[in-house]
Short mmCIF file of C-alpha atoms and ligand atoms in Angstrom, two decimals:
data_model
loop_
_atom_site.label_atom_id
_atom_site.label_comp_id
_atom_site.label_asym_id
_atom_site.label_seq_id
_atom_site.Cartn_x
_atom_site.Cartn_y
_atom_site.Cartn_z
CA MET R 140 -1.98 26.19 4.54
CA TYR R 141 -5.05 24.71 2.96
CA LYS R 142 -8.16 23.38 4.60
CA LEU R 143 -11.17 21.45 3.36
CA VAL R 144 -14.66 22.80 3.95
CA ILE R 145 -17.47 20.26 3.58
CA GLN R 146 -21.22 20.79 3.62
CA GLY R 147 -22.43 17.35 4.69
CA GLY R 148 -25.59 15.49 3.88
CA ASN R 149 -25.36 14.76 0.14
CA ALA R 150 -25.59 11.11 -0.89
CA LEU R 151 -22.69 10.40 -3.27
CA HIS R 152 -23.48 8.87 -6.66
CA GLY R 153 -21.39 8.30 -9.76
CA THR R 154 -18.36 6.67 -11.32
CA ILE R 155 -14.67 7.35 -10.73
CA ARG R 156 -11.42 5.73 -11.77
CA ALA R 157 -9.08 4.33 -9.10
CA ALA R 158 -5.65 5.94 -9.01
CA GLY R 159 -2.45 3.94 -9.18
CA SER R 160 -1.29 2.54 -5.87
CA LYS R 161 0.84 4.70 -3.59
CA ASN R 162 2.27 1.68 -1.78
CA SER R 163 3.27 0.09 -5.11
CA SER R 164 4.66 3.23 -6.69
CA LEU R 165 7.05 4.03 -3.84
CA PRO R 166 8.96 0.70 -3.73
CA ILE R 167 8.99 0.49 -7.53
CA LEU R 168 10.47 3.98 -7.77
CA PHE R 169 13.17 2.97 -5.28
CA ALA R 170 13.74 -0.23 -7.30
CA SER R 171 14.80 2.02 -10.19
CA ILE R 172 18.15 2.30 -8.35
CA LEU R 173 18.77 -1.38 -9.13
CA ALA R 174 18.34 -0.98 -12.89
CA ASP R 175 21.17 -0.32 -15.33
CA GLY R 176 18.86 1.86 -17.42
CA PRO R 177 15.82 4.12 -17.04
CA ILE R 178 12.39 2.87 -16.04
CA THR R 179 9.06 4.22 -17.28
CA LEU R 180 6.08 3.91 -14.96
CA THR R 181 2.51 4.30 -16.04
CA ASN R 182 -0.49 4.74 -13.73
CA THR R 183 1.55 6.41 -10.95
CA PRO R 184 -0.65 8.62 -8.77
CA HIS R 185 -0.10 12.38 -8.30
CA LEU R 186 0.74 12.36 -4.61
CA SER R 187 3.12 14.23 -2.39
CA ASP R 188 4.71 10.91 -1.29
CA VAL R 189 5.58 10.23 -4.95
CA SER R 190 7.08 13.75 -5.25
CA THR R 191 9.07 13.19 -2.05
CA THR R 192 10.44 9.91 -3.45
CA LEU R 193 11.45 11.63 -6.69
CA ARG R 194 13.13 14.46 -4.77
CA LEU R 195 15.05 11.93 -2.69
CA LEU R 196 16.21 10.11 -5.83
CA MET R 197 17.12 13.43 -7.52
CA ASP R 198 19.13 14.48 -4.46
CA MET R 199 21.22 11.37 -5.05
CA GLY R 200 21.74 12.08 -8.77
CA ALA R 201 18.70 10.51 -10.47
CA GLU R 202 16.82 12.24 -13.28
CA PHE R 203 13.12 12.12 -14.01
CA ILE R 204 10.65 13.46 -16.57
CA LEU R 205 6.88 13.54 -16.20
CA GLU R 206 5.81 12.93 -19.81
CA SER R 207 2.79 14.74 -21.29
CA ASN R 208 0.81 11.46 -21.21
CA ASN R 209 1.54 11.23 -17.43
CA ASP R 210 4.12 8.45 -17.82
CA LEU R 211 6.94 8.87 -15.35
CA PHE R 212 10.42 8.36 -16.78
CA VAL R 213 13.03 7.80 -14.05
CA ASP R 214 16.74 7.20 -14.50
CA SER R 215 18.37 6.29 -11.18
CA SER R 216 20.96 4.07 -12.82
CA LYS R 217 23.98 6.30 -12.03
CA LEU R 218 23.65 7.79 -8.57
CA THR R 219 26.28 10.35 -7.60
CA SER R 220 25.50 10.40 -3.85
CA LEU R 221 24.67 7.46 -1.61
CA VAL R 222 23.16 9.54 1.19
CA ALA R 223 19.45 9.79 1.97
CA ASP R 224 19.22 12.98 3.99
CA TYR R 225 17.19 13.51 7.17
CA ASN R 226 15.26 16.46 5.72
CA LEU R 227 13.43 14.28 3.19
CA VAL R 228 13.41 10.96 5.08
CA LYS R 229 11.70 12.59 8.09
CA THR R 230 8.71 13.51 5.92
CA MET R 231 8.11 9.98 4.60
CA ARG R 232 8.90 6.78 6.45
CA ALA R 233 8.85 4.73 3.24
CA SER R 234 12.19 6.44 2.39
CA ILE R 235 13.79 3.51 4.23
CA LEU R 236 13.14 1.60 0.98
CA VAL R 237 16.18 3.33 -0.48
CA LEU R 238 18.44 1.21 1.75
CA GLY R 239 18.15 -2.27 0.18
CA PRO R 240 18.58 -1.13 -3.44
CA MET R 241 21.58 1.17 -2.69
CA LEU R 242 23.32 -1.53 -0.71
CA ALA R 243 22.74 -4.12 -3.43
CA LYS R 244 23.84 -1.91 -6.32
CA TYR R 245 26.67 0.15 -4.76
CA GLY R 246 27.71 -1.84 -1.66
CA GLU R 247 27.09 1.11 0.66
CA ALA R 248 24.41 3.50 1.86
CA LYS R 249 23.92 6.21 4.46
CA VAL R 250 20.24 6.64 5.25
CA SER R 251 18.68 8.81 7.93
CA LEU R 252 16.62 6.91 10.52
CA PRO R 253 12.99 7.77 9.80
CA GLY R 254 11.96 8.27 13.45
CA GLY R 255 8.49 7.84 14.92
CA CYS R 256 5.24 9.14 13.50
CA ALA R 257 1.71 9.90 14.61
CA ILE R 258 0.52 6.29 14.38
CA GLY R 259 3.32 4.72 16.44
CA THR R 260 7.04 4.28 16.97
CA ARG R 261 7.52 2.24 13.77
CA PRO R 262 11.08 0.93 14.25
CA VAL R 263 13.25 -0.38 11.37
CA ASN R 264 15.06 -3.08 13.35
CA LEU R 265 13.68 -5.88 11.18
CA HIS R 266 14.96 -4.20 7.98
CA LEU R 267 18.44 -3.90 9.48
CA LYS R 268 18.56 -7.42 10.93
CA ALA R 269 17.56 -9.00 7.61
CA LEU R 270 20.09 -6.96 5.63
CA GLU R 271 22.80 -8.00 8.13
CA GLU R 272 21.79 -11.61 7.54
CA LEU R 273 22.43 -11.00 3.83
CA GLY R 274 25.98 -9.96 4.75
CA ALA R 275 25.77 -6.20 5.32
CA THR R 276 27.62 -4.47 8.13
CA ILE R 277 25.34 -1.91 9.73
CA GLU R 278 26.07 0.79 12.23
CA VAL R 279 23.58 3.33 13.55
CA LYS R 280 25.08 6.61 14.74
CA ASN R 281 24.10 10.29 14.81
CA GLY R 282 20.61 9.42 13.58
CA TYR R 283 21.87 7.70 10.43
CA ILE R 284 22.12 4.10 9.27
CA TYR R 285 25.56 3.38 7.80
CA ALA R 286 25.41 0.18 5.74
CA GLN R 287 28.21 -1.48 3.84
CA ALA R 288 28.62 -4.80 2.04
CA ASP R 289 31.42 -6.07 -0.20
CA ALA R 290 28.89 -8.59 -1.47
CA LEU R 291 25.41 -9.59 -0.36
CA ILE R 292 25.04 -13.36 -0.10
CA GLY R 293 21.66 -15.07 -0.46
CA THR R 294 20.40 -16.83 2.67
CA ASP R 295 17.25 -17.85 4.56
CA ILE R 296 15.55 -14.87 6.24
CA TYR R 297 12.93 -15.49 8.93
CA PHE R 298 10.87 -12.44 9.86
CA ASP R 299 9.67 -12.51 13.50
CA GLN R 300 6.83 -10.21 12.50
CA VAL R 301 5.11 -9.66 9.17
CA THR R 302 6.34 -6.35 7.78
CA VAL R 303 5.59 -4.85 4.40
CA THR R 304 8.48 -2.48 3.71
CA ALA R 305 11.11 -4.73 5.36
CA THR R 306 9.97 -7.56 3.06
CA GLU R 307 10.33 -5.16 0.12
CA ASN R 308 13.77 -3.96 1.20
CA VAL R 309 15.03 -7.54 1.44
CA ILE R 310 13.48 -8.54 -1.89
CA MET R 311 15.22 -5.63 -3.62
CA ALA R 312 18.56 -6.30 -1.91
CA ALA R 313 18.36 -10.02 -2.72
CA THR R 314 17.76 -9.52 -6.45
CA LEU R 315 21.45 -8.62 -6.94
CA ALA R 316 22.86 -10.87 -4.16
CA LYS R 317 25.03 -13.92 -4.87
CA GLY R 318 22.93 -17.10 -4.63
CA THR R 319 19.39 -17.69 -3.46
CA THR R 320 17.46 -15.92 -0.71
CA THR R 321 14.32 -17.36 0.81
CA ILE R 322 12.14 -15.00 2.85
CA HIS R 323 9.98 -16.82 5.40
CA ASN R 324 6.96 -15.11 6.97
CA ALA R 325 7.04 -12.52 4.17
CA ALA R 326 4.23 -10.00 3.95
CA GLN R 327 1.78 -10.90 1.17
CA GLU R 328 0.28 -7.50 0.32
CA PRO R 329 -0.64 -7.11 -3.40
CA GLU R 330 1.77 -4.16 -3.60
CA ILE R 331 4.63 -6.58 -2.80
CA SER R 332 3.50 -8.82 -5.66
CA ASP R 333 3.42 -5.73 -7.89
CA LEU R 334 7.01 -4.90 -6.92
CA CYS R 335 8.08 -8.52 -7.57
CA ASN R 336 6.37 -8.58 -10.96
CA CYS R 337 8.09 -5.33 -11.91
CA LEU R 338 11.48 -6.65 -10.74
CA ASN R 339 10.98 -9.88 -12.72
CA THR R 340 10.23 -7.79 -15.82
CA MET R 341 13.57 -6.06 -15.12
CA GLY R 342 15.27 -9.47 -15.15
CA ALA R 343 15.04 -10.59 -11.51
CA LYS R 344 14.24 -14.20 -10.60
CA ILE R 345 11.60 -14.10 -7.88
CA SER R 346 9.26 -17.04 -7.38
CA ASN R 347 6.32 -17.94 -5.12
CA ILE R 348 5.06 -14.37 -5.57
CA GLY R 349 1.99 -13.64 -3.44
CA THR R 350 2.90 -16.23 -0.79
CA SER R 351 4.57 -15.90 2.62
CA THR R 352 7.68 -17.77 1.39
CA LEU R 353 9.40 -15.86 -1.37
CA THR R 354 12.43 -17.18 -3.24
CA ILE R 355 14.84 -14.79 -4.92
CA GLU R 356 17.65 -16.11 -7.07
CA GLY R 357 20.26 -13.37 -7.36
CA VAL R 358 21.15 -12.10 -10.85
CA LYS R 359 24.15 -10.05 -12.04
CA SER R 360 22.19 -7.03 -13.26
CA LEU R 361 18.71 -5.65 -13.85
CA SER R 362 17.60 -3.62 -16.83
CA GLY R 363 15.24 -0.68 -17.36
CA VAL R 364 11.56 -1.45 -17.90
CA LYS R 365 8.16 0.00 -18.74
CA TYR R 366 5.66 -0.99 -16.09
CA SER R 367 2.10 -0.12 -15.10
CA VAL R 368 1.55 0.25 -11.35
CA CYS R 369 -1.43 -1.64 -9.86
CA PRO R 370 -4.55 0.28 -8.71
CA ASP R 371 -4.82 1.59 -5.15
CA ARG R 372 -7.08 -0.66 -3.06
CA ILE R 373 -7.01 1.74 -0.09
CA GLU R 374 -8.02 4.76 -2.18
CA ALA R 375 -10.80 2.68 -3.78
CA GLY R 376 -11.91 1.40 -0.37
CA THR R 377 -12.09 4.95 0.97
CA TYR R 378 -14.42 6.06 -1.87
CA LEU R 379 -16.59 2.95 -1.38
CA VAL R 380 -16.98 3.94 2.28
CA ALA R 381 -17.74 7.55 1.20
CA ALA R 382 -20.70 6.25 -0.82
CA ALA R 383 -21.75 3.86 1.96
CA ILE R 384 -21.65 6.47 4.75
CA THR R 385 -23.84 8.84 2.72
CA GLY R 386 -26.32 6.15 1.62
CA GLY R 387 -25.25 6.55 -2.03
CA SER R 388 -23.96 4.42 -4.90
CA ILE R 389 -20.62 4.35 -6.70
CA THR R 390 -18.75 2.48 -9.41
CA ILE R 391 -14.98 2.39 -9.27
CA LYS R 392 -13.29 1.59 -12.57
CA ASN R 393 -9.72 0.35 -13.03
CA MET R 394 -9.93 -1.65 -9.79
CA ARG R 395 -9.11 -5.30 -9.16
CA HIS R 396 -11.65 -6.53 -6.61
CA GLN R 397 -9.57 -9.65 -5.82
CA SER R 398 -7.20 -7.54 -3.71
CA MET R 399 -10.09 -6.09 -1.69
CA ARG R 400 -11.89 -9.17 -0.38
CA ALA R 401 -11.69 -8.26 3.33
CA THR R 402 -12.90 -4.69 2.74
CA LEU R 403 -15.70 -5.76 0.40
CA GLY R 404 -16.77 -8.47 2.87
CA LYS R 405 -17.21 -5.84 5.59
CA LEU R 406 -19.13 -3.55 3.21
CA ILE R 407 -21.54 -6.40 2.46
CA GLU R 408 -21.91 -6.94 6.24
CA ILE R 409 -22.88 -3.28 6.73
CA GLY R 410 -25.71 -3.81 4.23
CA ALA R 411 -24.25 -2.57 0.93
CA ASP R 412 -25.04 -4.29 -2.36
CA ILE R 413 -21.71 -5.03 -4.03
CA LYS R 414 -21.21 -6.08 -7.65
CA THR R 415 -17.78 -6.86 -9.05
CA GLU R 416 -16.67 -7.18 -12.63
CA ASN R 417 -13.26 -7.83 -14.11
CA ASN R 418 -12.08 -4.28 -13.72
CA SER R 419 -14.69 -2.51 -11.63
CA ILE R 420 -16.56 -2.53 -8.33
CA THR R 421 -20.06 -1.14 -7.77
CA LEU R 422 -21.52 -0.38 -4.34
CA ASP R 423 -25.16 0.59 -3.79
CA MET R 424 -26.43 1.50 -0.32
CA LYS R 425 -29.93 2.27 -1.62
CA GLY R 426 -30.30 5.03 1.01
CA ARG R 427 -30.05 2.52 3.87
CA ARG R 428 -28.40 3.27 7.21
CA PRO R 429 -25.29 1.06 7.62
CA LYS R 430 -25.34 -1.80 10.14
CA ALA R 431 -22.51 -1.73 12.71
CA VAL R 432 -19.63 -4.14 12.00
CA ASN R 433 -16.82 -5.41 14.20
CA ILE R 434 -13.36 -4.84 12.75
CA LYS R 435 -9.99 -6.33 13.63
CA THR R 436 -7.03 -5.21 11.56
CA SER R 437 -4.42 -7.71 10.50
CA THR R 438 -1.95 -8.52 7.74
CA TYR R 439 -3.07 -9.22 4.16
CA PRO R 440 -5.33 -10.91 3.14
CA ASN R 441 -7.14 -9.89 6.34
CA PHE R 442 -8.66 -6.49 7.07
CA PRO R 443 -6.09 -3.71 6.38
CA THR R 444 -5.04 -1.25 9.07
CA ASP R 445 -5.10 1.41 6.33
CA MET R 446 -8.94 1.05 6.21
CA GLN R 447 -9.51 1.05 9.99
CA ALA R 448 -10.10 4.79 10.43
CA GLN R 449 -12.55 4.93 7.50
CA PHE R 450 -14.65 2.04 8.91
CA THR R 451 -14.56 3.68 12.35
CA ALA R 452 -16.20 6.74 10.77
CA LEU R 453 -18.78 4.46 9.14
CA ASN R 454 -19.54 2.71 12.44
CA THR R 455 -20.14 6.04 14.22
CA ILE R 456 -23.44 6.50 12.36
CA ALA R 457 -24.28 2.79 11.93
CA ASP R 458 -27.20 1.00 13.52
CA GLY R 459 -25.85 -0.89 16.56
CA HIS R 460 -22.74 -1.34 18.66
CA SER R 461 -19.33 -2.32 17.29
CA SER R 462 -15.75 -2.88 18.32
CA ILE R 463 -12.74 -1.90 16.25
CA THR R 464 -9.44 -3.52 17.22
CA GLU R 465 -6.11 -2.29 15.84
CA THR R 466 -3.36 -4.93 15.93
CA ILE R 467 -0.72 -3.42 13.61
CA PHE R 468 0.05 0.11 14.90
CA GLU R 469 -0.29 0.86 18.61
CA ASN R 470 -1.37 4.48 18.28
CA ARG R 471 -3.57 4.56 15.23
CA PHE R 472 -6.50 6.26 16.94
CA MET R 473 -5.81 9.95 16.35
CA HIS R 474 -9.22 10.26 14.65
CA ILE R 475 -11.15 9.16 17.77
CA PRO R 476 -11.14 12.50 19.67
CA GLU R 477 -11.97 14.39 16.46
CA LEU R 478 -14.90 12.07 15.57
CA SER R 479 -16.13 12.40 19.17
CA ARG R 480 -16.23 16.19 18.70
CA MET R 481 -18.73 15.55 15.88
CA GLY R 482 -21.03 13.67 18.25
CA ALA R 483 -19.71 10.12 17.79
CA ASP R 484 -20.01 7.81 20.81
CA LEU R 485 -16.56 6.20 20.98
CA THR R 486 -14.62 4.75 23.92
CA LEU R 487 -10.99 3.76 23.57
CA GLU R 488 -9.93 0.75 25.66
CA GLY R 489 -6.35 -0.30 24.96
CA ASN R 490 -6.15 -1.11 21.25
CA THR R 491 -9.94 -1.42 20.87
CA VAL R 492 -12.52 1.28 20.20
CA LEU R 493 -16.05 0.59 21.38
CA CYS R 494 -18.59 2.39 19.25
CA LYS R 495 -22.30 3.00 19.82
CA GLY R 496 -23.78 4.12 16.53
CA VAL R 497 -25.58 7.49 16.65
CA LYS R 498 -28.27 8.57 14.17
CA SER R 499 -26.21 11.49 12.86
CA LEU R 500 -23.03 13.50 13.34
CA THR R 501 -22.78 17.27 13.38
CA GLY R 502 -20.19 19.30 11.47
CA ALA R 503 -17.22 20.64 13.42
CA HIS R 504 -13.81 22.28 13.04
CA LEU R 505 -11.28 19.44 12.95
CA MET R 506 -7.55 18.83 12.73
CA ALA R 507 -6.11 16.17 10.41
CA THR R 508 -3.30 14.19 12.06
CA ASP R 509 -2.17 11.43 9.72
CA LEU R 510 -3.13 10.16 6.30
CA ARG R 511 -5.92 7.66 7.00
CA ALA R 512 -7.20 9.47 10.11
CA SER R 513 -7.67 12.52 7.87
CA ALA R 514 -9.62 10.42 5.36
CA SER R 515 -11.97 9.27 8.12
CA LEU R 516 -12.68 12.91 9.06
CA VAL R 517 -13.56 13.72 5.44
CA LEU R 518 -15.95 10.74 5.38
CA ALA R 519 -17.55 11.81 8.65
CA GLY R 520 -17.87 15.37 7.30
CA LEU R 521 -19.66 14.09 4.18
CA ALA R 522 -22.26 12.35 6.35
CA ALA R 523 -22.58 15.03 9.06
CA LYS R 524 -25.25 17.71 9.34
CA GLY R 525 -23.82 21.16 8.65
CA THR R 526 -20.30 22.38 7.91
CA THR R 527 -17.08 20.52 8.68
CA THR R 528 -13.72 22.25 8.32
CA ILE R 529 -10.58 20.09 8.24
CA GLU R 530 -7.17 21.72 8.81
CA ARG R 531 -3.78 20.35 7.71
CA VAL R 532 -4.96 18.68 4.51
CA TYR R 533 -1.35 18.07 3.46
CA HIS R 534 -1.71 14.73 5.24
CA LEU R 535 -4.42 13.76 2.73
CA ASP R 536 -2.32 14.86 -0.25
CA ARG R 537 0.24 12.20 0.71
CA GLY R 538 -2.17 9.43 -0.28
CA TYR R 539 -5.22 10.80 -2.14
CA GLU R 540 -4.96 12.33 -5.59
CA THR R 541 -7.13 15.51 -5.73
CA ILE R 542 -9.56 14.11 -3.18
CA GLU R 543 -11.93 17.07 -3.31
CA GLU R 544 -12.18 16.88 -7.13
CA LYS R 545 -13.08 13.19 -7.08
CA LEU R 546 -15.63 13.73 -4.30
CA LYS R 547 -17.15 16.68 -6.18
CA LEU R 548 -17.59 14.44 -9.23
CA LEU R 549 -19.69 12.21 -6.99
CA GLY R 550 -21.86 15.12 -5.84
CA ALA R 551 -20.14 16.13 -2.59
CA GLN R 552 -20.08 19.78 -1.54
CA ILE R 553 -16.42 20.16 -0.69
CA GLU R 554 -13.93 22.98 -1.29
CA ARG R 555 -10.22 23.43 -0.66
CA VAL R 556 -9.61 26.90 0.69
CA GLN R 557 -6.47 28.73 1.72
CA ASP R 558 -6.11 30.23 5.20
C1 UD1 X 209 3.31 -0.47 5.19
C2 UD1 X 209 2.48 0.50 4.40
C3 UD1 X 209 1.44 1.16 5.30
C4 UD1 X 209 0.62 0.11 6.04
C5 UD1 X 209 1.53 -0.90 6.73
C6 UD1 X 209 0.77 -2.07 7.32
C7 UD1 X 209 3.93 1.26 2.63
C8 UD1 X 209 4.76 2.36 2.06
N1 UD1 X 209 3.34 1.50 3.82
O1 UD1 X 209 4.02 0.29 6.19
O2 UD1 X 209 0.58 1.94 4.48
O3 UD1 X 209 -0.17 0.74 7.03
O4 UD1 X 209 2.49 -1.45 5.80
O5 UD1 X 209 0.02 -2.70 6.35
O6 UD1 X 209 3.79 0.21 2.02
N2 UD1 X 209 7.83 -3.26 12.63
C9 UD1 X 209 8.87 -3.41 13.54
N3 UD1 X 209 10.15 -3.36 13.08
C10 UD1 X 209 10.46 -3.17 11.76
C11 UD1 X 209 9.40 -3.01 10.84
C12 UD1 X 209 8.11 -3.07 11.29
O7 UD1 X 209 8.64 -3.60 14.74
O8 UD1 X 209 11.65 -3.13 11.42
C13 UD1 X 209 6.44 -3.29 13.10
C14 UD1 X 209 5.71 -1.95 12.91
O9 UD1 X 209 5.98 -1.06 13.98
C15 UD1 X 209 4.28 -2.39 12.87
C16 UD1 X 209 4.36 -3.75 12.14
O10 UD1 X 209 5.71 -4.17 12.26
O11 UD1 X 209 3.78 -2.58 14.16
C17 UD1 X 209 3.99 -3.72 10.68
O12 UD1 X 209 4.61 -2.62 10.06
P1 UD1 X 209 5.06 -2.64 8.53
O13 UD1 X 209 4.33 -3.72 7.80
O14 UD1 X 209 6.55 -2.69 8.49
O15 UD1 X 209 4.56 -1.23 8.04
P2 UD1 X 209 5.26 -0.36 6.94
O16 UD1 X 209 5.99 -1.27 6.01
O17 UD1 X 209 6.00 0.76 7.57
#
């Protein structure tokens, strides 16, 4: 097991390149099942969630090659097994994205139920209901989803709640359905638009991309494609906060600022100077202490739940009082007790954290619990006085490509060490 050891107190300065988006890469890799030929993806990040997705596809008969130029060549066009096994699904909830494509292409699928996770129960009822509305017969028994459909038929789907991966599952299923599907109350995350753009390049007919009402006209088949995955707005946001929490300055290249309005708005509110160009974002804190900001997570284009933990860390050392309200996942506060052990003044009341900014944190021995909570502990460690040790860094490797290397480039004192 690896841990990260951080000597806090260095202001971060420098330029890094944003990685490709995790939450785009995963659905697009699963969409490869729909294609009649191989797909080549560029800009995919090196993450354990990407490896898990590839292992799941390989288990079912897909082949992949990581080319020397980092392009990922994936051929999932002729699966030999239509079973997504518990052992892989349990490690990554996004594995549920295998369901829509398998059902659409092969008319059947057996997929393990993903189960709960550290940030909440995270049911998949909305995925199943929408696929049933498209004509699938679904039975859940022995911890598996058994889905079958002689033909999926396009229809109107109304989501009771905005959900990212259920929207993606339905989009993928509907691309090969008979007739037209309209998804109402669809999630509008940029990663969904990326998936739609990729599918359209494969021959799908999806319109109103980027809105909450998506229209998908079913087609007979989809072809292979070469596609570049969009940059990761959550990774970029995390490094912007790393510079802000240490009073430093950073430029992130290969990043589209348009997808980060809510995050950038909050960074301006904390007192950062932000400059955006076509393909880059620059933040300069000029050594200032951040001002406390109130946060309320919501669906895109509002403030993302995936940035909540990082801004909580920022608020712990900010000037003033703040409240942070989580509206998407009921239990996304695993970082609170750990930040408190570093001297943060945080009180959890229902789904809101009340924070009184302290002048500084002190290093401590911490336990990472989930992906973004772990990121917030790294950020706090960068700002804290003394040494912070973070155990269970495998959570970070799910969503951050070589985090310690990128932070070192910016001047952080951080090492990955083995127990
Ligand atoms: C995706 C993202 C994740 C992000 C989240 C919210 C990926 C791979 N993951 O997760 O990083 O934090 O969106 O932006 O893209 N819900 C149900 N029933 C369902 C589905 C969802 O009740 O069938 C609830 C969830 O419990 C949650 C809310 O809907 O409270 C939103 O979850 P959802 O958007 O589905 O999250 P994910 O797609 O799992």
